[in-house]
Amino acid sequence: MVAIVPVDPSSSADARRPSGWTISLRAVSRDRAGTAILRDVDLEIDAGRIVAFVGPSGCGASTLLRLVTGAERPDSGTVEIEGRTGPAAPRVAEVRDRAAVARFGRARAAIVAASRHAGVVDPAGETERLCALMGLGGADRSVHRLSHGDRQRWAIARVLATRPRALVLDDALAALHTTARAQTRDALIRELRERGVTTLWATRDTAEAAAVADELVVMDAGRIVAAGGPDEVYARVADAAVAEVLGPVSAVPGIVEGAVVEVWGQELPLAEAAHDGHCEVVVRPEQVVLVAPDSPGTDAVVEESTFLGSVRRSTVRTADGSRVVVEHAPELKLEDRAAVRIALAPVPATVRPIG
């Protein structure tokens, strides 16, 4: 059951006033069948913040969210919602990828009932607004007859109708097509920010996570390995456990001397101080560029090239044996085994020791 605050949707001051709950996890651990799922997790989430969780399969993010909703209890540590723990803590609403629904019951009627129970003055009007917000068509159908994607839209609209102050979304948009998913995501984020709902958003789509988050949390093997603003976390390419979750990275040989690193005949400033000597320069695809045959850089041979819509992503093998991923204009089609020349963009370089 979600804590309920009576609201008149006609009053924008009441309907949009930030009212999220604070959420704290302190030294939280959870085992299942003798296997450690979470280990010593500490996390503080301020009221009204949107925190996105990403990580490889089995990283523990879904279990963490289940602890927040009360569906599971930690084996050690505390989960605190708005300053309260255990049975005294208010329940956090959730929408998961696949939630069980009653075999009978109309989608629209369920949203109206949730709005009415939340004390909304005009439940029918609020229901129409939420259905439009989520792009939910066919709301007069039985819920169990909706497509997987529409069932997800319905579940989100229904939980928004309860006026939650905190919300867990666990791959809640996974069934939607790419374009519809982005549109629904953006509409939902605007609504959550306007209301000030504290939101924990787990997703396998790292681009989605970066787009929605005030704070991005990367998990691996039951631990939080990085947390911060999306741009800050994305920049942590030297940390393999973090970088590879957020997209492909390549490591190429370089030599540090003072405040610069030499790689492929180029000298680049260091993003952070490093010891002199041989190193790996760690780069993302957008930091690698195709250049003319007589430009500074290195020769390479194309291994594969994939069209991604707005860009094309190609993997090349350099003369020194490095495998490098580069993103370039989609109209430039590179055939397998084609000869190219690549260089690094003139931006501060991240390096890590060899070995």
mmCIF file of C-alpha atoms in Angstrom, residues 234 237 243-250 283-286 313 325 327:
data_model
loop_
_atom_site.group_PDB
_atom_site.id
_atom_site.type_symbol
_atom_site.label_atom_id
_atom_site.label_comp_id
_atom_site.label_asym_id
_atom_site.label_seq_id
_atom_site.Cartn_x
_atom_site.Cartn_y
_atom_site.Cartn_z
ATOM 1 C CA TYR A 234 30.792 8.271 -17.881
ATOM 2 C CA VAL A 237 37.062 5.271 -18.380
ATOM 3 C CA ALA A 243 33.585 2.032 -18.135
ATOM 4 C CA GLU A 244 32.521 -1.193 -19.829
ATOM 5 C CA VAL A 245 29.018 -1.026 -18.358
ATOM 6 C CA LEU A 246 28.464 2.367 -19.981
ATOM 7 C CA GLY A 247 29.654 1.460 -23.462
ATOM 8 C CA PRO A 248 32.698 0.219 -25.387
ATOM 9 C CA VAL A 249 36.173 1.435 -24.470
ATOM 10 C CA SER A 250 39.509 0.786 -26.137
ATOM 11 C CA VAL A 283 39.350 6.004 -24.946
ATOM 12 C CA ARG A 284 35.699 5.848 -25.914
ATOM 13 C CA PRO A 285 34.636 5.577 -29.586
ATOM 14 C CA GLU A 286 33.814 9.283 -29.890
ATOM 15 C CA ARG A 313 30.452 2.198 -35.219
ATOM 16 C CA VAL A 325 36.275 1.117 -31.679
ATOM 17 C CA GLU A 327 32.293 6.170 -34.246
#
